[in-house]
């Protein structure tokens, strides 16, 4: 039964045809560009995207979502059997044909389950109507992915970040930034028109993963009297000098940022989390032009 749940959802795959900096397994100082020439799968999406199930996994991992989003109750026998295999039920919804729908997740991956009218049998998967509409989409968004998105966005808001731009900007983008990431610097340069126009605020969630000096530099920026100015100077070519004595609380907050970074399944910087069409999405590495415009919300400010 556990195998059935695990195989229900398509496996995670990466299509991050981007340039990024990431630590190697043997040398934390390495900066490894990810080739933009990597062949795409024929059915790959037109832009890099990490499945939202990773957001759910992160939300559960950091305690942002309870293991079950509804109060414990008696369910039909097939649902209770699946719960014993690790299924988490987030809510119920009406379904056609005498079926009862359940929005659920297994190991962080959202799925719908439909129980027959007699309560004795269940179907795991999407329900399609006569016009090929996916009737599972709306309840999953409303009962699982929507609440999970809000929880993840709040966790980012509570992380240790440096503001870059107008706090009243209409668009907010979180960027995992390492002080020694050349692609983070390039992204900083690319975003200047959007930030300076007041339309976009970047929130740099600082990490220190690429160089032995990165953690100390990241904490020094966070501890500065004006963190925004310190970051701008550093990215503008005036490297920050690490403090000799680092504030312990900010060291701990940097570690929390690292946990958040890893929880999202990220391995490279810059890593970006943003909203698109009302949904939270994420990518890592320097984005291509089309994806960059999506993240910024427009082609130009």
C-alpha positions as a LaTeX table, in Angstrom:
\begin{tabular}{lrrr}
\hline
Residue & $x$ (\AA) & $y$ (\AA) & $z$ (\AA) \\
\hline
Unk1 & 0.00 & 0.00 & 0.00 \\
Unk2 & 2.85 & 2.35 & 0.80 \\
Unk3 & 4.24 & 1.63 & $-2.65$ \\
Unk4 & 0.92 & 2.66 & $-4.17$ \\
Unk5 & 1.06 & 6.05 & $-2.43$ \\
Unk6 & 4.70 & 6.59 & $-3.38$ \\
Unk7 & 4.08 & 5.85 & $-7.03$ \\
Unk8 & 0.93 & 7.95 & $-7.30$ \\
Unk9 & 2.70 & 11.26 & $-7.76$ \\
Unk10 & 5.24 & 11.84 & $-10.59$ \\
Unk11 & 8.81 & 11.80 & $-9.26$ \\
Unk12 & 10.63 & 15.06 & $-8.74$ \\
Unk13 & 12.78 & 16.12 & $-11.67$ \\
Unk14 & 14.97 & 19.11 & $-12.25$ \\
Unk15 & 14.90 & 21.36 & $-15.28$ \\
Unk16 & 17.06 & 24.14 & $-13.91$ \\
Unk17 & 18.85 & 25.15 & $-17.09$ \\
Unk18 & 20.53 & 28.02 & $-15.28$ \\
Unk19 & 23.91 & 29.24 & $-14.13$ \\
Unk20 & 24.60 & 29.02 & $-10.42$ \\
Unk21 & 27.24 & 28.70 & $-7.75$ \\
Unk22 & 27.21 & 25.72 & $-5.45$ \\
Unk23 & 29.66 & 24.00 & $-3.10$ \\
Unk24 & 31.16 & 20.74 & $-4.31$ \\
Unk25 & 31.11 & 17.65 & $-2.14$ \\
Unk26 & 34.87 & 17.86 & $-1.55$ \\
Unk27 & 35.55 & 21.57 & $-1.49$ \\
Unk28 & 33.18 & 24.09 & 0.05 \\
Unk29 & 35.12 & 26.81 & $-1.74$ \\
Unk30 & 34.24 & 25.53 & $-5.22$ \\
Unk31 & 32.01 & 27.53 & $-7.48$ \\
Unk32 & 30.53 & 25.12 & $-9.98$ \\
Unk33 & 28.57 & 26.65 & $-12.88$ \\
Unk34 & 25.62 & 24.57 & $-14.00$ \\
Unk35 & 25.71 & 24.33 & $-17.77$ \\
Unk36 & 23.07 & 26.16 & $-19.75$ \\
Unk37 & 23.67 & 23.67 & $-22.57$ \\
Unk38 & 22.29 & 20.67 & $-20.71$ \\
Unk39 & 19.73 & 19.01 & $-23.02$ \\
Unk40 & 16.09 & 19.49 & $-22.11$ \\
Unk41 & 13.63 & 16.66 & $-22.00$ \\
Unk42 & 11.09 & 17.02 & $-24.82$ \\
Unk43 & 8.21 & 17.39 & $-22.38$ \\
Unk44 & 10.07 & 19.67 & $-19.96$ \\
Unk45 & 8.40 & 22.93 & $-18.95$ \\
Unk46 & 9.49 & 26.06 & $-20.76$ \\
Unk47 & 11.02 & 27.54 & $-17.61$ \\
Unk48 & 12.76 & 26.12 & $-14.52$ \\
Unk49 & 10.39 & 25.23 & $-11.73$ \\
Unk50 & 10.65 & 23.18 & $-8.60$ \\
Unk51 & 7.52 & 21.15 & $-7.88$ \\
Unk52 & 5.39 & 22.68 & $-5.18$ \\
Unk53 & 5.54 & 19.38 & $-3.32$ \\
Unk54 & 9.02 & 20.56 & $-2.23$ \\
Unk55 & 7.34 & 23.54 & $-0.60$ \\
Unk56 & 5.04 & 21.15 & 1.26 \\
Unk57 & 8.01 & 19.07 & 2.37 \\
Unk58 & 9.76 & 22.18 & 3.64 \\
Unk59 & 6.64 & 23.37 & 5.44 \\
Unk60 & 6.25 & 20.06 & 7.25 \\
Unk61 & 9.98 & 19.85 & 7.99 \\
Unk62 & 10.03 & 23.25 & 9.70 \\
Unk63 & 6.81 & 22.66 & 11.62 \\
Unk64 & 4.89 & 25.19 & 9.56 \\
Unk65 & 2.22 & 22.64 & 8.75 \\
Unk66 & 0.96 & 20.04 & 11.19 \\
Unk67 & 1.26 & 16.45 & 10.11 \\
Unk68 & $-2.48$ & 16.58 & 9.61 \\
Unk69 & $-4.31$ & 19.84 & 8.92 \\
Unk70 & $-7.63$ & 18.69 & 10.29 \\
Unk71 & $-8.75$ & 17.30 & 13.62 \\
Unk72 & $-8.50$ & 13.56 & 14.10 \\
Unk73 & $-11.76$ & 11.87 & 13.15 \\
Unk74 & $-13.18$ & 8.62 & 11.98 \\
Unk75 & $-12.69$ & 8.04 & 8.28 \\
Unk76 & $-13.86$ & 5.27 & 5.96 \\
Unk77 & $-11.82$ & 2.09 & 6.26 \\
Unk78 & $-9.68$ & 2.69 & 3.13 \\
Unk79 & $-8.63$ & 6.14 & 4.36 \\
Unk80 & $-7.77$ & 4.82 & 7.81 \\
Unk81 & $-5.73$ & 2.05 & 6.21 \\
Unk82 & $-3.82$ & 4.59 & 4.13 \\
Unk83 & $-3.26$ & 6.77 & 7.21 \\
Unk84 & $-1.42$ & 3.84 & 8.78 \\
Unk85 & 0.87 & 3.93 & 5.74 \\
Unk86 & 1.69 & 7.60 & 6.29 \\
Unk87 & $-1.15$ & 9.40 & 4.51 \\
Unk88 & $-2.07$ & 12.80 & 5.97 \\
Unk89 & $-5.61$ & 14.06 & 5.36 \\
Unk90 & $-5.94$ & 17.84 & 5.05 \\
Unk91 & $-9.64$ & 18.14 & 4.21 \\
Unk92 & $-12.70$ & 16.71 & 2.54 \\
Unk93 & $-14.65$ & 17.91 & $-0.49$ \\
Unk94 & $-17.70$ & 16.91 & $-2.48$ \\
Unk95 & $-17.10$ & 14.87 & $-5.60$ \\
Unk96 & $-19.49$ & 13.76 & $-8.35$ \\
Unk97 & $-20.84$ & 10.27 & $-8.91$ \\
Unk98 & $-21.52$ & 9.58 & $-5.25$ \\
Unk99 & $-17.82$ & 9.77 & $-4.40$ \\
Unk100 & $-16.39$ & 11.50 & $-1.34$ \\
Unk101 & $-13.15$ & 13.39 & $-2.01$ \\
Unk102 & $-10.19$ & 13.73 & 0.33 \\
Unk103 & $-7.32$ & 16.20 & $-0.16$ \\
Unk104 & $-4.25$ & 14.58 & 1.34 \\
Unk105 & $-0.49$ & 14.27 & 1.18 \\
Unk106 & 2.02 & 11.46 & 1.53 \\
Unk107 & 5.60 & 12.34 & 2.45 \\
Unk108 & 4.85 & 15.94 & 1.56 \\
Unk109 & 3.36 & 15.20 & $-1.87$ \\
Unk110 & $-0.27$ & 16.31 & $-2.43$ \\
Unk111 & $-2.84$ & 13.90 & $-3.80$ \\
Unk112 & $-6.57$ & 13.31 & $-3.94$ \\
Unk113 & $-8.36$ & 10.14 & $-2.87$ \\
Unk114 & $-11.94$ & 9.29 & $-3.75$ \\
Unk115 & $-14.00$ & 6.91 & $-1.62$ \\
Unk116 & $-16.95$ & 5.02 & $-3.07$ \\
Unk117 & $-20.47$ & 5.54 & $-1.72$ \\
Unk118 & $-20.37$ & 2.33 & 0.33 \\
Unk119 & $-17.19$ & 3.51 & 2.05 \\
Unk120 & $-15.42$ & 0.27 & 1.26 \\
Unk121 & $-13.14$ & 1.24 & $-1.61$ \\
Unk122 & $-10.86$ & 4.15 & $-2.54$ \\
Unk123 & $-9.30$ & 5.44 & $-5.73$ \\
Unk124 & $-5.97$ & 7.28 & $-5.46$ \\
Unk125 & $-5.38$ & 9.83 & $-8.21$ \\
Unk126 & $-6.96$ & 12.63 & $-10.22$ \\
Unk127 & $-10.63$ & 12.70 & $-11.20$ \\
Unk128 & $-11.33$ & 13.82 & $-14.77$ \\
Unk129 & $-14.72$ & 14.88 & $-16.13$ \\
Unk130 & $-16.18$ & 14.50 & $-19.63$ \\
Unk131 & $-14.46$ & 17.68 & $-20.82$ \\
Unk132 & $-11.04$ & 16.54 & $-19.59$ \\
Unk133 & $-11.13$ & 18.93 & $-16.61$ \\
Unk134 & $-9.03$ & 17.85 & $-13.64$ \\
Unk135 & $-11.45$ & 17.94 & $-10.70$ \\
Unk136 & $-8.62$ & 17.32 & $-8.23$ \\
Unk137 & $-6.83$ & 20.59 & $-8.95$ \\
Unk138 & $-9.09$ & 23.05 & $-7.11$ \\
Unk139 & $-9.45$ & 21.12 & $-3.82$ \\
Unk140 & $-5.71$ & 20.43 & $-3.68$ \\
Unk141 & $-4.98$ & 24.13 & $-4.17$ \\
Unk142 & $-7.55$ & 25.20 & $-1.58$ \\
Unk143 & $-6.95$ & 22.57 & 1.09 \\
Unk144 & $-3.26$ & 21.63 & 0.74 \\
Unk145 & $-1.11$ & 23.83 & $-1.45$ \\
Unk146 & $-2.65$ & 27.22 & $-0.63$ \\
Unk147 & $-2.19$ & 26.91 & 3.15 \\
Unk148 & 1.26 & 25.42 & 2.60 \\
Unk149 & 2.28 & 28.37 & 0.40 \\
Unk150 & 1.24 & 30.84 & 3.09 \\
Unk151 & 3.16 & 28.92 & 5.74 \\
Unk152 & 6.32 & 28.85 & 3.62 \\
Unk153 & 6.04 & 32.56 & 2.79 \\
Unk154 & 5.75 & 33.34 & 6.49 \\
Unk155 & 8.82 & 31.25 & 7.29 \\
Unk156 & 10.78 & 33.26 & 4.74 \\
Unk157 & 9.48 & 36.49 & 6.27 \\
Unk158 & 10.75 & 35.31 & 9.66 \\
Unk159 & 14.22 & 34.39 & 8.37 \\
Unk160 & 17.33 & 36.59 & 8.60 \\
Unk161 & 17.22 & 38.72 & 5.45 \\
Unk162 & 18.49 & 42.06 & 4.21 \\
Unk163 & 16.07 & 44.43 & 2.51 \\
Unk164 & 16.96 & 45.65 & $-0.95$ \\
Unk165 & 14.38 & 48.13 & $-2.21$ \\
Unk166 & 11.18 & 49.89 & $-1.20$ \\
Unk167 & 9.29 & 48.09 & 1.61 \\
Unk168 & 6.07 & 49.25 & $-0.06$ \\
Unk169 & 6.98 & 47.69 & $-3.41$ \\
Unk170 & 4.16 & 45.79 & $-5.07$ \\
Unk171 & 6.35 & 42.71 & $-5.55$ \\
Unk172 & 8.58 & 40.83 & $-3.11$ \\
Unk173 & 11.20 & 38.25 & $-4.07$ \\
Unk174 & 13.27 & 36.27 & $-1.56$ \\
Unk175 & 16.83 & 35.54 & $-2.71$ \\
Unk176 & 19.20 & 33.14 & $-0.95$ \\
Unk177 & 22.49 & 35.04 & $-1.28$ \\
Unk178 & 26.08 & 34.05 & $-0.50$ \\
Unk179 & 28.60 & 36.92 & $-0.15$ \\
Unk180 & 31.04 & 35.08 & $-2.44$ \\
Unk181 & 28.61 & 34.00 & $-5.15$ \\
Unk182 & 29.48 & 35.71 & $-8.47$ \\
Unk183 & 26.04 & 34.89 & $-9.87$ \\
Unk184 & 24.40 & 36.57 & $-6.87$ \\
Unk185 & 26.35 & 39.70 & $-7.80$ \\
Unk186 & 25.21 & 39.38 & $-11.40$ \\
Unk187 & 21.61 & 38.99 & $-10.27$ \\
Unk188 & 22.00 & 42.05 & $-8.05$ \\
Unk189 & 23.12 & 44.03 & $-11.10$ \\
Unk190 & 20.28 & 42.71 & $-13.28$ \\
Unk191 & 17.65 & 43.70 & $-10.73$ \\
Unk192 & 18.76 & 47.31 & $-10.21$ \\
Unk193 & 16.18 & 48.86 & $-12.60$ \\
Unk194 & 13.33 & 47.00 & $-10.89$ \\
Unk195 & 14.55 & 47.75 & $-7.37$ \\
Unk196 & 15.39 & 51.40 & $-8.04$ \\
Unk197 & 11.99 & 51.98 & $-9.68$ \\
Unk198 & 10.32 & 50.98 & $-6.40$ \\
Unk199 & 8.38 & 48.14 & $-8.03$ \\
Unk200 & 10.31 & 45.20 & $-6.55$ \\
Unk201 & 11.83 & 44.59 & $-3.15$ \\
Unk202 & 14.42 & 41.82 & $-2.90$ \\
Unk203 & 14.89 & 40.21 & 0.48 \\
Unk204 & 18.32 & 38.61 & 0.60 \\
Unk205 & 18.19 & 35.57 & 2.88 \\
Unk206 & 21.87 & 35.36 & 3.72 \\
Unk207 & 23.74 & 32.05 & 3.59 \\
Unk208 & 27.43 & 31.18 & 3.85 \\
Unk209 & 28.14 & 28.02 & 1.87 \\
Unk210 & 30.64 & 28.78 & $-0.90$ \\
Unk211 & 33.78 & 29.99 & 0.85 \\
Unk212 & 35.26 & 29.71 & 4.35 \\
Unk213 & 34.84 & 33.48 & 4.65 \\
Unk214 & 31.17 & 33.44 & 3.58 \\
Unk215 & 29.55 & 32.75 & 6.98 \\
Unk216 & 31.50 & 35.51 & 8.74 \\
Unk217 & 30.81 & 37.97 & 5.95 \\
Unk218 & 27.10 & 37.10 & 5.93 \\
Unk219 & 26.80 & 37.59 & 9.69 \\
Unk220 & 28.78 & 40.85 & 9.47 \\
Unk221 & 26.31 & 42.19 & 6.91 \\
Unk222 & 23.35 & 41.18 & 9.05 \\
Unk223 & 24.97 & 42.88 & 12.08 \\
Unk224 & 25.79 & 46.13 & 10.29 \\
Unk225 & 24.20 & 49.40 & 11.38 \\
Unk226 & 22.76 & 49.58 & 7.87 \\
Unk227 & 22.63 & 46.03 & 6.44 \\
Unk228 & 21.15 & 47.26 & 3.14 \\
Unk229 & 24.04 & 49.67 & 2.60 \\
Unk230 & 26.57 & 47.00 & 3.60 \\
Unk231 & 25.12 & 44.56 & 1.07 \\
Unk232 & 24.99 & 47.20 & $-1.67$ \\
Unk233 & 28.62 & 48.17 & $-1.08$ \\
Unk234 & 29.73 & 44.54 & $-1.12$ \\
Unk235 & 27.85 & 43.72 & $-4.32$ \\
Unk236 & 29.09 & 46.99 & $-5.82$ \\
Unk237 & 32.73 & 45.94 & $-5.49$ \\
Unk238 & 33.69 & 46.99 & $-1.96$ \\
Unk239 & 34.03 & 43.63 & $-0.13$ \\
Unk240 & 32.92 & 43.66 & 3.47 \\
Unk241 & 35.52 & 43.00 & 6.16 \\
Unk242 & 34.30 & 40.32 & 8.59 \\
Unk243 & 33.85 & 41.25 & 12.24 \\
Unk244 & 36.34 & 39.75 & 14.65 \\
Unk245 & 33.63 & 38.92 & 17.19 \\
Unk246 & 30.34 & 37.75 & 15.68 \\
Unk247 & 27.01 & 38.14 & 17.51 \\
Unk248 & 25.98 & 34.67 & 18.63 \\
Unk249 & 22.30 & 35.24 & 17.92 \\
Unk250 & 23.01 & 36.15 & 14.29 \\
Unk251 & 25.27 & 33.12 & 13.88 \\
Unk252 & 22.34 & 31.00 & 14.99 \\
Unk253 & 19.99 & 32.80 & 12.61 \\
Unk254 & 22.43 & 32.16 & 9.76 \\
Unk255 & 22.31 & 28.46 & 10.59 \\
Unk256 & 18.52 & 28.62 & 10.48 \\
Unk257 & 18.82 & 30.16 & 7.01 \\
Unk258 & 21.01 & 27.23 & 5.97 \\
Unk259 & 18.38 & 24.79 & 7.21 \\
Unk260 & 15.70 & 26.64 & 5.29 \\
Unk261 & 17.88 & 26.60 & 2.16 \\
Unk262 & 18.45 & 22.85 & 2.42 \\
Unk263 & 14.81 & 22.24 & 3.32 \\
Unk264 & 13.80 & 23.70 & $-0.04$ \\
Unk265 & 16.07 & 21.19 & $-1.74$ \\
Unk266 & 18.40 & 23.94 & $-2.92$ \\
Unk267 & 22.07 & 23.28 & $-3.60$ \\
Unk268 & 23.13 & 26.46 & $-5.44$ \\
Unk269 & 22.93 & 30.22 & $-5.18$ \\
Unk270 & 21.23 & 32.46 & $-5.95$ \\
Unk271 & 18.05 & 30.68 & $-4.92$ \\
Unk272 & 14.81 & 32.57 & $-5.45$ \\
Unk273 & 11.33 & 32.16 & $-4.03$ \\
Unk274 & 8.58 & 34.28 & $-5.54$ \\
Unk275 & 4.86 & 34.43 & $-6.28$ \\
Unk276 & 3.49 & 33.77 & $-9.74$ \\
Unk277 & $-0.20$ & 33.55 & $-10.62$ \\
Unk278 & $-1.02$ & 33.46 & $-6.92$ \\
Unk279 & 1.29 & 30.52 & $-6.21$ \\
Unk280 & 4.66 & 30.33 & $-4.51$ \\
Unk281 & 7.39 & 29.03 & $-6.80$ \\
Unk282 & 11.13 & 28.64 & $-6.52$ \\
Unk283 & 14.21 & 28.30 & $-8.68$ \\
Unk284 & 17.96 & 28.40 & $-8.20$ \\
Unk285 & 20.78 & 29.83 & $-10.24$ \\
Unk286 & 20.96 & 32.87 & $-12.47$ \\
Unk287 & 17.70 & 32.80 & $-14.45$ \\
Unk288 & 17.38 & 33.15 & $-18.19$ \\
Unk289 & 15.60 & 36.20 & $-19.56$ \\
Unk290 & 12.10 & 34.70 & $-19.72$ \\
Unk291 & 12.25 & 33.37 & $-16.17$ \\
Unk292 & 13.83 & 36.60 & $-14.92$ \\
Unk293 & 10.91 & 38.59 & $-16.32$ \\
Unk294 & 8.47 & 36.19 & $-14.64$ \\
Unk295 & 10.23 & 36.60 & $-11.29$ \\
Unk296 & 10.31 & 40.39 & $-11.61$ \\
Unk297 & 6.68 & 40.45 & $-12.72$ \\
Unk298 & 7.35 & 42.24 & $-16.02$ \\
Unk299 & 9.85 & 42.68 & $-18.83$ \\
Unk300 & 10.84 & 46.14 & $-17.61$ \\
Unk301 & 10.00 & 48.43 & $-14.67$ \\
\hline
\end{tabular}
